[in-house]
Coordinates of C-alpha atoms in Angstrom, one line a residue:
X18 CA 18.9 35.5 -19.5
X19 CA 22.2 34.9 -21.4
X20 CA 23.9 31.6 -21.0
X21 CA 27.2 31.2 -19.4
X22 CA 29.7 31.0 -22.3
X23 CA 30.6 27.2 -23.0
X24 CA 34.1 26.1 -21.9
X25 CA 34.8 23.2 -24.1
X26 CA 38.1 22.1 -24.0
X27 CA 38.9 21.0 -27.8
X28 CA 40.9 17.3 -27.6
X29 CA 44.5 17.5 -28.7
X30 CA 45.6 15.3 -31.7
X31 CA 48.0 13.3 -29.7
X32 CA 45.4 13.1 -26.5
X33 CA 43.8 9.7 -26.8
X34 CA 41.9 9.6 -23.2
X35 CA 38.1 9.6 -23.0
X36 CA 37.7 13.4 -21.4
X37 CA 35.2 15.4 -21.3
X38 CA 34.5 18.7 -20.1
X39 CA 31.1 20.1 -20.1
X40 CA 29.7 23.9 -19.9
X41 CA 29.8 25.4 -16.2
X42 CA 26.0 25.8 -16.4
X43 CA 25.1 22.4 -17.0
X44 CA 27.3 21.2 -14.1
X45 CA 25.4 23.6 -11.9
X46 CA 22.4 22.0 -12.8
X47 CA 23.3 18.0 -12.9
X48 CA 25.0 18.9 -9.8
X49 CA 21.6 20.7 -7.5
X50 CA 19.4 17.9 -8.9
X51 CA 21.8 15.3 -7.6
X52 CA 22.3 17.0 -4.2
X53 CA 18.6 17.3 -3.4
X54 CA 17.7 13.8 -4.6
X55 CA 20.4 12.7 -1.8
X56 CA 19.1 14.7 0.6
X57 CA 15.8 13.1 0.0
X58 CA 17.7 9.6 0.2
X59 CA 19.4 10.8 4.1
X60 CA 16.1 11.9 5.4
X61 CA 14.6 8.2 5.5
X62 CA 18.1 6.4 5.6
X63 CA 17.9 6.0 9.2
X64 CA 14.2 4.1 9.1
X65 CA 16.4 1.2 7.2
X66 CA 15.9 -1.9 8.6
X67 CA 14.6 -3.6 12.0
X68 CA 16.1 -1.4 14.0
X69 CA 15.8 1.5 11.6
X70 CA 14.4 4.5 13.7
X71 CA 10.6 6.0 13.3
X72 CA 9.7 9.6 12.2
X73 CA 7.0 11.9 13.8
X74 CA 5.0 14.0 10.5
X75 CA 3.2 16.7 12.1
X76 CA 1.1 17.6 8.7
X77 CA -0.1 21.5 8.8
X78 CA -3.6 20.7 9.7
X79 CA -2.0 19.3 13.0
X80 CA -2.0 15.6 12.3
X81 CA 0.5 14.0 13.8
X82 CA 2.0 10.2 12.3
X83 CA 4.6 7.8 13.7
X84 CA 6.0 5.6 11.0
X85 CA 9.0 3.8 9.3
X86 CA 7.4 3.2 6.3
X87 CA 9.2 4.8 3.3
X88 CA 6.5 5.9 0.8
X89 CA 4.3 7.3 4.3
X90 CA 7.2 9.6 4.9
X91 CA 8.1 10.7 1.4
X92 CA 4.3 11.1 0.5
X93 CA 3.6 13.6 3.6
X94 CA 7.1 15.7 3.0
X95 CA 6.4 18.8 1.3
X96 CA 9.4 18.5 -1.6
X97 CA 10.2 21.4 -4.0
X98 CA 12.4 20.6 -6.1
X99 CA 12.1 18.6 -9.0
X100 CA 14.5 16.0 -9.0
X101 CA 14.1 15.3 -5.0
X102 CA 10.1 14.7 -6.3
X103 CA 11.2 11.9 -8.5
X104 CA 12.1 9.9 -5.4
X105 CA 9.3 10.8 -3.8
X106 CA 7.5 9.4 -7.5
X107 CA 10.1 6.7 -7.0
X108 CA 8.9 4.8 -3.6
X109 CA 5.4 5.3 -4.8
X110 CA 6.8 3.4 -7.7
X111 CA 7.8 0.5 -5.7
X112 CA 4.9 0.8 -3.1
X113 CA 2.8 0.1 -6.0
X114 CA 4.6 -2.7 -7.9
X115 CA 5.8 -4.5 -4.5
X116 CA 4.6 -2.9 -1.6
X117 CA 7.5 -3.5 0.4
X118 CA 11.0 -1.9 0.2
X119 CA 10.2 1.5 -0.3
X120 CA 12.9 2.7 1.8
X121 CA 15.4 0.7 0.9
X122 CA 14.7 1.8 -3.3
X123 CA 15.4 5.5 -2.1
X124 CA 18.8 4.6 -0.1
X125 CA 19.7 2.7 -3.3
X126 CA 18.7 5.7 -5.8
X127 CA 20.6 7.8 -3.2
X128 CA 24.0 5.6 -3.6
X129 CA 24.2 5.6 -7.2
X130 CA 23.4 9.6 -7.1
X131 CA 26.8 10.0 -5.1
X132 CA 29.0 7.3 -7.6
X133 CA 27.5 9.4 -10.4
X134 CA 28.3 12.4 -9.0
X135 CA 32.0 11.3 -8.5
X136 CA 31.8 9.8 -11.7
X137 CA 31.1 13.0 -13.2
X138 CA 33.6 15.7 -11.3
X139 CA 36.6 12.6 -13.1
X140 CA 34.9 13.8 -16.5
X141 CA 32.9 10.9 -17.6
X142 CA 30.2 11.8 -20.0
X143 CA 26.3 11.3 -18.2
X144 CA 25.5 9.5 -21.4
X145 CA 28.2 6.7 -20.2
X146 CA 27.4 6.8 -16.7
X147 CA 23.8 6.3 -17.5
X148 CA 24.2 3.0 -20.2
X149 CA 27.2 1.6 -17.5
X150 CA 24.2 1.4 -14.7
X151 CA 21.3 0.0 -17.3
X152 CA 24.1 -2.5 -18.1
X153 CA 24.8 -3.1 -14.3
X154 CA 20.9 -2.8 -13.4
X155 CA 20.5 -5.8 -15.7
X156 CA 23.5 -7.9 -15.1
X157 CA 21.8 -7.5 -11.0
X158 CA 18.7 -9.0 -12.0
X159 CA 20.2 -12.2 -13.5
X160 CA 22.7 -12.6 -10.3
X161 CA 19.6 -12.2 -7.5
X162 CA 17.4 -14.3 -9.8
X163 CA 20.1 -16.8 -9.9
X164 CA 20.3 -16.9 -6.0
X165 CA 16.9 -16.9 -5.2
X166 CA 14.9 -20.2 -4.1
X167 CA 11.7 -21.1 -5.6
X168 CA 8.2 -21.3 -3.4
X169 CA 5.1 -23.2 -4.0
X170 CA 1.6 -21.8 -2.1
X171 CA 1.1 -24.8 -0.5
X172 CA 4.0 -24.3 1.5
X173 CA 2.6 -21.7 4.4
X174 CA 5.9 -21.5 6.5
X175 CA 7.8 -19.6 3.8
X176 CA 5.0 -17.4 2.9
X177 CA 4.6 -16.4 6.7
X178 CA 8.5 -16.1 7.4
X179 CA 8.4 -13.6 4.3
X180 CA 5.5 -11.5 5.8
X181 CA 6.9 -11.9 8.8
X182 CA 10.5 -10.1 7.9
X183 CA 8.6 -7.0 6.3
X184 CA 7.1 -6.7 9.5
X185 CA 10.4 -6.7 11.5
X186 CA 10.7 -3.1 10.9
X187 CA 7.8 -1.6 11.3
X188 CA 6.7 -0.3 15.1
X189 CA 4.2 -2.9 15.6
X190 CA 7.2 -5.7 14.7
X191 CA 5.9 -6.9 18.3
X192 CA 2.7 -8.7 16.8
X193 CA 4.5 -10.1 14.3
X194 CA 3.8 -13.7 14.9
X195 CA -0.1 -13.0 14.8
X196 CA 0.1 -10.5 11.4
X197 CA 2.2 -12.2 9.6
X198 CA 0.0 -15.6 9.3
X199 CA -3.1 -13.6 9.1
X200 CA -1.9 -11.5 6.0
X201 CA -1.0 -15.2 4.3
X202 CA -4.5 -16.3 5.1
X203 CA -6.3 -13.0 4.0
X204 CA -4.3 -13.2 0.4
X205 CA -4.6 -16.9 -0.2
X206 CA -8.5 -16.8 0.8
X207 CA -8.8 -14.2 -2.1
X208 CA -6.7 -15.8 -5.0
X209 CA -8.8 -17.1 -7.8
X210 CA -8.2 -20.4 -8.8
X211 CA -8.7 -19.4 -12.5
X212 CA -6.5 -16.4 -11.9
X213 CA -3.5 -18.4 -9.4
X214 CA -1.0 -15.6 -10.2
X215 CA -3.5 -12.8 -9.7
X216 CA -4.3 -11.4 -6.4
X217 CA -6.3 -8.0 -6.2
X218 CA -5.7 -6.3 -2.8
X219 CA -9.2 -4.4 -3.1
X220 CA -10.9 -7.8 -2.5
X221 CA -9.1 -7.4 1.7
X222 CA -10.9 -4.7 3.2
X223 CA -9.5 -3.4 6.4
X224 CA -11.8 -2.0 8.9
X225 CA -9.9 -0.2 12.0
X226 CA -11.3 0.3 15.1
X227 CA -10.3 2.1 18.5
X228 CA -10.2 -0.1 21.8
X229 CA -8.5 -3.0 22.9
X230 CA -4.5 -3.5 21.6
X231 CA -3.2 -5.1 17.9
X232 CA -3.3 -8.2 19.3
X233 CA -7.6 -8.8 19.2
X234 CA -6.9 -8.4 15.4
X235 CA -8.6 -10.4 13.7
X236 CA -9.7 -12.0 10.3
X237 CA -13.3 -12.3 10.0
X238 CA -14.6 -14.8 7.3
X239 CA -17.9 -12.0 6.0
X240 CA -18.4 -8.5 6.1
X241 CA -17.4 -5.7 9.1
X242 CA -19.6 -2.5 9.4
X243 CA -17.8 0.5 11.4
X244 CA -21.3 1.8 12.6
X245 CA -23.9 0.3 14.3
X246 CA -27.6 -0.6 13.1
X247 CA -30.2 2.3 12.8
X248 CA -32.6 1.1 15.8
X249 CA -34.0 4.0 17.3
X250 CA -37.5 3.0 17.1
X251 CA -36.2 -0.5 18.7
X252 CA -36.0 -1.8 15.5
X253 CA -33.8 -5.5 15.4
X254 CA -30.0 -6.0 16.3
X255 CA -29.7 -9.2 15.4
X256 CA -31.1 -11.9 12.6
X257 CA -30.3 -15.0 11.8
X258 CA -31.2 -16.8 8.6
X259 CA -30.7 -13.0 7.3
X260 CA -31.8 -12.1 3.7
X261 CA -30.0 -9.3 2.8
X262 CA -30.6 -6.2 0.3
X263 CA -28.1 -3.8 -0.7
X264 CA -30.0 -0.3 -1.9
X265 CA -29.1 2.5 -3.3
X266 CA -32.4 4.6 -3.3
X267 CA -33.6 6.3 0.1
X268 CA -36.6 5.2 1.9
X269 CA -38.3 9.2 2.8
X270 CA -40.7 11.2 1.3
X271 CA -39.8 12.2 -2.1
X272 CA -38.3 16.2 -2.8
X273 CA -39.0 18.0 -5.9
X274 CA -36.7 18.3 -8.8
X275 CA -36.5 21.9 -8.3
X276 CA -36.2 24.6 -4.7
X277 CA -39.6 25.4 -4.0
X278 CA -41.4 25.8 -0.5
X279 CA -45.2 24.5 -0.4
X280 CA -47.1 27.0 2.0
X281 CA -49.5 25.2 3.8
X282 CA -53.3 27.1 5.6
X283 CA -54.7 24.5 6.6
X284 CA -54.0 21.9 9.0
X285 CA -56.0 19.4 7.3
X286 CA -54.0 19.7 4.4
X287 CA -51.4 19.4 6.6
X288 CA -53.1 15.7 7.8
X289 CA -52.8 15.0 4.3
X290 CA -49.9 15.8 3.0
X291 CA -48.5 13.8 6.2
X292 CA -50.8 10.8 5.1
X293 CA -49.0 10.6 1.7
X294 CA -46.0 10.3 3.3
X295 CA -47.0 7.4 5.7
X296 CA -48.8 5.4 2.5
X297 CA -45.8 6.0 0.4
X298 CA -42.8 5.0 2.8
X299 CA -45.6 2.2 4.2
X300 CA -46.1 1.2 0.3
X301 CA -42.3 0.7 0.0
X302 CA -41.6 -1.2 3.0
X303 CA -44.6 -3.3 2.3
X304 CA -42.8 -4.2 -1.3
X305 CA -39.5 -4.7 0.8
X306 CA -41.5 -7.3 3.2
X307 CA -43.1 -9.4 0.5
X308 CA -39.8 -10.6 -0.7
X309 CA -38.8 -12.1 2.2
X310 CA -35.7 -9.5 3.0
X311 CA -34.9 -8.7 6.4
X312 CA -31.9 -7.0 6.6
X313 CA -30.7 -3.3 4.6
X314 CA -27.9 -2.0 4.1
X315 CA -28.7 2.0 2.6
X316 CA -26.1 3.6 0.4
X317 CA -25.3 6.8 1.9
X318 CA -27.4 9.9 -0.1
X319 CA -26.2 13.5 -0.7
X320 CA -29.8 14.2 -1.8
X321 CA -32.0 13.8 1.0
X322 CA -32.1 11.6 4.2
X323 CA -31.7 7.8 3.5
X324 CA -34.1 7.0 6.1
X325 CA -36.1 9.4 8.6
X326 CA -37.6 8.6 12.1
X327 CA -40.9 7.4 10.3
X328 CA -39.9 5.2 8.1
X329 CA -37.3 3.9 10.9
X330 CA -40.3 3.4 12.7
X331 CA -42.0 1.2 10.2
X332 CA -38.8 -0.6 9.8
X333 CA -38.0 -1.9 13.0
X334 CA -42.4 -3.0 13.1
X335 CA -41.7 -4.7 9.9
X336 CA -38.8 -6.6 12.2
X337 CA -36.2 -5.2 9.6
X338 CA -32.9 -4.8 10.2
X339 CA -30.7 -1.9 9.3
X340 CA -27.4 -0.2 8.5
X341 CA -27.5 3.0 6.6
X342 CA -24.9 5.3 5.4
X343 CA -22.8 3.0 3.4
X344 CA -20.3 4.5 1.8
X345 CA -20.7 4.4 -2.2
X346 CA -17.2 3.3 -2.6
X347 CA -18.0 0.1 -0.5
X348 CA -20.7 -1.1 -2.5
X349 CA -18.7 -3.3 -4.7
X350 CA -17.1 -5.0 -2.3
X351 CA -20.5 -5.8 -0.3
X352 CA -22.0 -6.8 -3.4
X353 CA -19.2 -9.3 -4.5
X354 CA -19.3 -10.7 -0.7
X355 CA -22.6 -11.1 -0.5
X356 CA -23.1 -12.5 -4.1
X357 CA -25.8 -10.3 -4.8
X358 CA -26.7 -7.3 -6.8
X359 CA -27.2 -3.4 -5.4
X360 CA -30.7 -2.9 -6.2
X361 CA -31.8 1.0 -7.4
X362 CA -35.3 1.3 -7.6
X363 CA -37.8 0.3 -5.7
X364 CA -39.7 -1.1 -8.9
X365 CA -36.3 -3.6 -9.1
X366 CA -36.6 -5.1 -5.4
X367 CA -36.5 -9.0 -6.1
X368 CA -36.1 -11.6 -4.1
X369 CA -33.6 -13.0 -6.6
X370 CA -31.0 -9.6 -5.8
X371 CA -31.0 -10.5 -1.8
X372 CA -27.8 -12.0 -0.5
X373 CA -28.3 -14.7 1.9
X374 CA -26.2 -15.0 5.3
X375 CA -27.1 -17.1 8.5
X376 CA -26.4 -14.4 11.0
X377 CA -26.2 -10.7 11.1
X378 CA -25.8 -8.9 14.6
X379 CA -24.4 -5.6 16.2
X380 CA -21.6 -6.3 18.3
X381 CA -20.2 -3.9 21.2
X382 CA -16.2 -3.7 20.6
X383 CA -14.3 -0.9 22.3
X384 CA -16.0 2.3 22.8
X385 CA -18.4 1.9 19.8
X386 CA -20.6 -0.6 18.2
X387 CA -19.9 -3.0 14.7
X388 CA -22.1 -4.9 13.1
X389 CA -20.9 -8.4 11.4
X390 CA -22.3 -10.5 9.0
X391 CA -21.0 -13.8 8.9
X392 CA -22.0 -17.1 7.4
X393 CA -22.5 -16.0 3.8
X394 CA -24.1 -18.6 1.4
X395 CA -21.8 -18.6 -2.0
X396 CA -19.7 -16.1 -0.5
X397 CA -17.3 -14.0 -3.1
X398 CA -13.6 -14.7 -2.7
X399 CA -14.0 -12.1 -0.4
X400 CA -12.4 -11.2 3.6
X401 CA -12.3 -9.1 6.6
X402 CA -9.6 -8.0 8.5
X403 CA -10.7 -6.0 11.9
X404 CA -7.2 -4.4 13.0
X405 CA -7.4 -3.3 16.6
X406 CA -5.6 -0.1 18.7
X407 CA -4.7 1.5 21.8
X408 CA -4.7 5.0 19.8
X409 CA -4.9 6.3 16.7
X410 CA -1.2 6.5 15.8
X411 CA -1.1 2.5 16.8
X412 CA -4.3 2.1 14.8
X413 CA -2.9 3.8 11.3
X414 CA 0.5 2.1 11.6
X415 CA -0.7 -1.4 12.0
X416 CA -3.1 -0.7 9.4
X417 CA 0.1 0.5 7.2
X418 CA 2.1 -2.6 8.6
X419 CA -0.2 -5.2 7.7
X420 CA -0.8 -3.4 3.8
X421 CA 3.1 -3.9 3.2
X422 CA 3.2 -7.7 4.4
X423 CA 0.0 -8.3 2.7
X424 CA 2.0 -6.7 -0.2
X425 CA 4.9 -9.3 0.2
X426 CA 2.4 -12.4 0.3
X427 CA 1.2 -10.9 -3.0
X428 CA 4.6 -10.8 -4.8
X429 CA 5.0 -14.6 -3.9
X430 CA 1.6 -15.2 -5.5
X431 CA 2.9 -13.1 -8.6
X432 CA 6.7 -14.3 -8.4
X433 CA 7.3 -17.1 -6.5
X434 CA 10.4 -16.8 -5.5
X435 CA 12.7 -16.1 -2.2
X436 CA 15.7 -14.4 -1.9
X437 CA 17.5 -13.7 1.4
X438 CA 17.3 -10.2 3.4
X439 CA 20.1 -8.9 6.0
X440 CA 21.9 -7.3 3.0
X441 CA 22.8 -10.4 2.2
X442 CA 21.3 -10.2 -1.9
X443 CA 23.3 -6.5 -2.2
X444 CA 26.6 -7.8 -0.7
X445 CA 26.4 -10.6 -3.5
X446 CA 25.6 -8.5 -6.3
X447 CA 28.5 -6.0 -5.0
X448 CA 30.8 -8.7 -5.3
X449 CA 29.5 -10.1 -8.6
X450 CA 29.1 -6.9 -10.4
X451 CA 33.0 -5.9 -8.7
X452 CA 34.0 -9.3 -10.5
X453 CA 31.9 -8.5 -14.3
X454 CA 33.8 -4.9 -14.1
X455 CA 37.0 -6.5 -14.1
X456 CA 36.3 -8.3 -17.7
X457 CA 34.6 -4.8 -19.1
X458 CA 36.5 -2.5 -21.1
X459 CA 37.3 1.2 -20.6
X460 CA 35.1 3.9 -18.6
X461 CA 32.2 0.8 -18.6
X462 CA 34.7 -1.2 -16.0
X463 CA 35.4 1.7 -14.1
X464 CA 31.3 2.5 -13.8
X465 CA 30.1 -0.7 -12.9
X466 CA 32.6 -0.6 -10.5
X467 CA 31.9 2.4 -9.3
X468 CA 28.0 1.3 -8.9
X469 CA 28.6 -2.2 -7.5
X470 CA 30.3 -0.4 -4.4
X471 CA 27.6 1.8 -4.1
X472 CA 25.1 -1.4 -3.5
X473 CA 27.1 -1.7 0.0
X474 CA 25.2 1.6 1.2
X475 CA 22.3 -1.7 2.3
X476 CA 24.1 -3.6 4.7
X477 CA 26.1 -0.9 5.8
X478 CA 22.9 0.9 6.9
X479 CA 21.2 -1.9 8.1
X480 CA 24.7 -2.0 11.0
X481 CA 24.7 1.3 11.0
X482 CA 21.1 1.3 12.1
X483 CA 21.6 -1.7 14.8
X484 CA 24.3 0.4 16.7
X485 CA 27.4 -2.3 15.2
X486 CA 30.5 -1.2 13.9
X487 CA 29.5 -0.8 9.9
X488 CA 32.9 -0.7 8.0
X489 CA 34.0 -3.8 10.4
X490 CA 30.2 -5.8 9.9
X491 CA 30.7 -4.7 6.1
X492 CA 34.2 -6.4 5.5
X493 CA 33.2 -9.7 7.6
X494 CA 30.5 -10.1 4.9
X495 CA 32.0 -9.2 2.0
X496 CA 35.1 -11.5 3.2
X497 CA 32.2 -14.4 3.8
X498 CA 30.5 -13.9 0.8
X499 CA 33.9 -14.3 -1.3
X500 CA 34.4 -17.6 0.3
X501 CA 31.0 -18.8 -1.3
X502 CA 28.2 -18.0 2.0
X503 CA 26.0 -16.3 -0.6
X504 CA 23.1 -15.8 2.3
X505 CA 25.5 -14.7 4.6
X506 CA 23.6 -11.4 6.3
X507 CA 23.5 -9.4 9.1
X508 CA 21.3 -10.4 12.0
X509 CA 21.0 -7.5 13.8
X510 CA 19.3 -9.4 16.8
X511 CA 22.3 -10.9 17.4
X512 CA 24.6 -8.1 16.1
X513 CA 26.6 -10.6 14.2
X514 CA 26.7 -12.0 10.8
X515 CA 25.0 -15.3 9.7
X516 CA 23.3 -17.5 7.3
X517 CA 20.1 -15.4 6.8
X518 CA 18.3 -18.0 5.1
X519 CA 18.3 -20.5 8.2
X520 CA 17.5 -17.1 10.9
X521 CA 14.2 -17.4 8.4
X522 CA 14.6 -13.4 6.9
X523 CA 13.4 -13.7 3.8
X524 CA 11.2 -11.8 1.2
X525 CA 10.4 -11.8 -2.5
X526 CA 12.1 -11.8 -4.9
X527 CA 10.3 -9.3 -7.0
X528 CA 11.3 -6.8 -3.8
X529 CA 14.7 -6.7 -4.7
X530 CA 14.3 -6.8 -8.7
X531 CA 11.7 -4.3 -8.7
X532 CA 14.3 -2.0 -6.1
X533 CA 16.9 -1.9 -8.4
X534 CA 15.5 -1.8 -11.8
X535 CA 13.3 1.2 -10.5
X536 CA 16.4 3.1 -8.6
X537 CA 18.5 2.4 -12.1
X538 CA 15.7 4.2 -14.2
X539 CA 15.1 6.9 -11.6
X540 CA 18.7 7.8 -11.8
X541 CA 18.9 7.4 -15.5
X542 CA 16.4 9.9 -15.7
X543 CA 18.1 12.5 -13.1
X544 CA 21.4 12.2 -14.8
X545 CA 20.5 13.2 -18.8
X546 CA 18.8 16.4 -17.1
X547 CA 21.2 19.5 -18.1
X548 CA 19.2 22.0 -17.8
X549 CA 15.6 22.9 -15.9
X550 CA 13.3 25.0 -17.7
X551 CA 10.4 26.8 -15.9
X552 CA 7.3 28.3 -17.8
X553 CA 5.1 30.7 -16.3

């Protein structure tokens, strides 16, 4: 395919401005990747904020989900086009690096799209626009670094008021006051003290299950089993002083390495062959017994049945407890709670690999049965949480809700320090970065300028959002924050504007860092594209 012919327009000696005209092709292009990366930005623009609306994914397998979360929607749309994916990349980005503010990331990424693309129809060159926002991107971190307020651990009010406002807008922001302190207990139970600026989120399990309302959520200080214990030749459903063994080999008659059927005449043979089986599964559970273990757990087995009716049977006479089909996955975590080690081989079972625990019983909860296991001796830095739900949609969200402030609490352990929310941080930086243009030279003024206004798209959303007038809600706060309120925000319970700081919405630092400088490389990115190449 022949390329449009180039339309360079060649500078006159006496013309001294900094113009630039580029082919008609390449404008096409920069010009559909910026459009569908703001159509991206508009689809979740209205889930901003506490009062931000929820969307409804029906998935094409006829799942349906109710959320507000950012990288949930972005992750479940079905995007084409290549730039629009990079925002979808983009809240992953963030969801991984913060957790929290995964909308807000794409509203920002969407607002410097449109300045660029203004930018560009006046005939500034992409390569200016681009360094003019990596110079503004970093002049923002300095300015909300500079306003934020530092945080020690030890203080458990700030880390829950943090939690607390990423919770705000989510649709369980009802059952805030109970999540909140139970994701700063949950993350500070975990942190290492040899690590203190380490927390791994793999070490919080979340177990959902159906019945009852988010409010029985709960943290549990041990380990929660969604399935309840194999007893069906009456074998034990609870057991104290509990001496557990995690295994990952099946307790059933062995199967040959290759298909083969055995034809059996005879029906003693038959008595045999059936004797073999007893003495071996007996023979195991006999080596099981010696060392004192009464509790398994049974890693689940693709190759044959982890435990059959007979050796169930033998089990439950042995005064055995246990809970099969444990999901490989899970089997480090279980270990590192229980302090012991998952044991292969039959030939390896020593009473030296068994974690120790002073209770293990089934519990009825809702429609179904759990079984808990609490009172671990030498417990790993380990927990629990058992999130609870009328339905399903309730059940997914909360678990979603409680992710992102668990997320937040994490941050502070990693950064710790607080910054305002209400748009209160964006307004400043607008201001600021309005201020820094002024003293810039040439097309670099006029592009910071250009991006510091587009940081507004925040606050004005957030009003938007809360049903108040935005341009008037806007002004007040830019007019407040010029006379030196720099955590002057917008309460939207109140519809008005106030110190943000004092209403206690707050959250980390590394939220609003981590926003920008993503959105500013995202954008970078979109804007040196000229042209899209596909290979078949």
């Amino acid at each position: 395919m022949a390329a449009a012919p180039a339309m360079v327009a060649q500078p006159s000696a006496s013309s001294k401005t900094e113009s630039y005209i580029d082919n008609k092709r390449k404008e096409d292009i920069r010009q559909a990747n910026i459009l569908a990366a703001r159509a991206v930005a508009d689809a979740v623009r209205t889930s901003l904020g506490p009062k931000g609306m929820d969307k409804m994914i029906s998935t094409s397998n006829g799942e349906v989900i109710i959320t507000n979360d950012g990288a949930t929607i972005l992750n479940k749309m079905e995007v084409l086009q290549p730039a629009a994916k990079m925002l979808v990349e983009l809240s992953k980005s963030q969801d991984a690096t913060a957790g929290d503010g995964t909308t807000t990331v794409v509203v920002i990424a969407g607002a410097f799209l449109k300045e660029c693309f203004t930018l560009l129809s006046h005939g500034i060159h992409p390569t200016v626009i681009s360094d003019s926002l990596h110079k503004a991107a970093t002049k923002a971190v300095d300015v909300l670094t500079a306003m934020a307020v530092p945080v020690e651990l030890s203080d458990r009010e700030s880390l829950v008021k943090s939690a607390s406002t990423s919770l705000n807008s989510k649709v369980v922001s009802q059952y805030s006051t109970l999540l909140a302190p139970l994701a700063v207990d949950a993350v500070l139970s975990v942190v290492d003290p040899e690590k203190p600026d380490l927390v791994d989120l793999r070490d919080i399990k979340i177990v959902k299950k159906l019945g009852g309302t988010v409010d029985d959520t709960e943290l549990v200080k041990g380990l929660v089993f969604d399935k309840k214990a194999s007893h069906a030749a009456g074998g034990p459903t609870r057991m104290e002083n509990a001496k557990i063994a995690v295994i990952q080999f099946q307790i059933s008659p062995p199967k040959t390495d290759i298909e083969q059927s055995i034809i059996v005449s005879d029906y003693t043979q038959m008595d045999r062959i059936l004797k073999e089986e007893r003495n071996y599964i007996l023979g195991m559970i006999k080596k099981i017994k010696t060392t004192g273990c009464n509790v398994l757990l049974i890693q689940k087995s693709i190759l044959r049945d982890a435990v059959t009716d007979l050796s169930l049977h033998y089990l439950a006479k042995a005064k055995i407890l246990v809970v099969k089909d444990v999901e490989r996955d899970e089997i480090e975590f279980i270990t590192k709670t229980l302090n012991c080690l998952p044991i292969a081989n039959i030939e390896h079972f020593r009473a030296e690999k068994l974690g120790h625990a002073d209770l293990v019983e089934e519990v009825s909860l809702g429609d179904g049965k759990i079984v808990k296991i609490t009172g671990i001796k030498d417990m790993g830095r380990t927990t629990t949480v058992l999130v609870r739900g009328s339905n399903q949609l309730v059940l997914d969200e909360a678990e979603r809700s409680l992710h992102d402030a668990l997320c937040v609490v994490r941050c502070l352990v990693n950064k710790r320090f607080l910054i305002a929310g209400g748009g209160a941080p964006e307004i400043e930086l607008s201001r600021q970065l309005g201020a820094w243009a002024k003293v810039l030279h040439g097309m670099e003024g006029y592009c910071v300028r250009s991006f510091a206004e587009a940081l507004e798209v925040i606050p004005y959303t957030l009003a938007e959002n809360a049903g108040l007038n935005p341009i008037a809600i806007v002004t007040e706060l830019r007019n407040r924050h010029a006379q030196g309120e720099i955590n002057a925000g917008i309460n939207v319970r109140k519809g008005q504007i106030t110190n943000i700081l004092e209403e206690n919405v707050v959250q980390p630092l590394l939220v609003s860092t981590s926003a920008i400088t993503l959105a500013t490389e995202c954008v970078r990115m979109i804007l040196k594209i000229d042209d899209i190449v596909t290979v078949r």
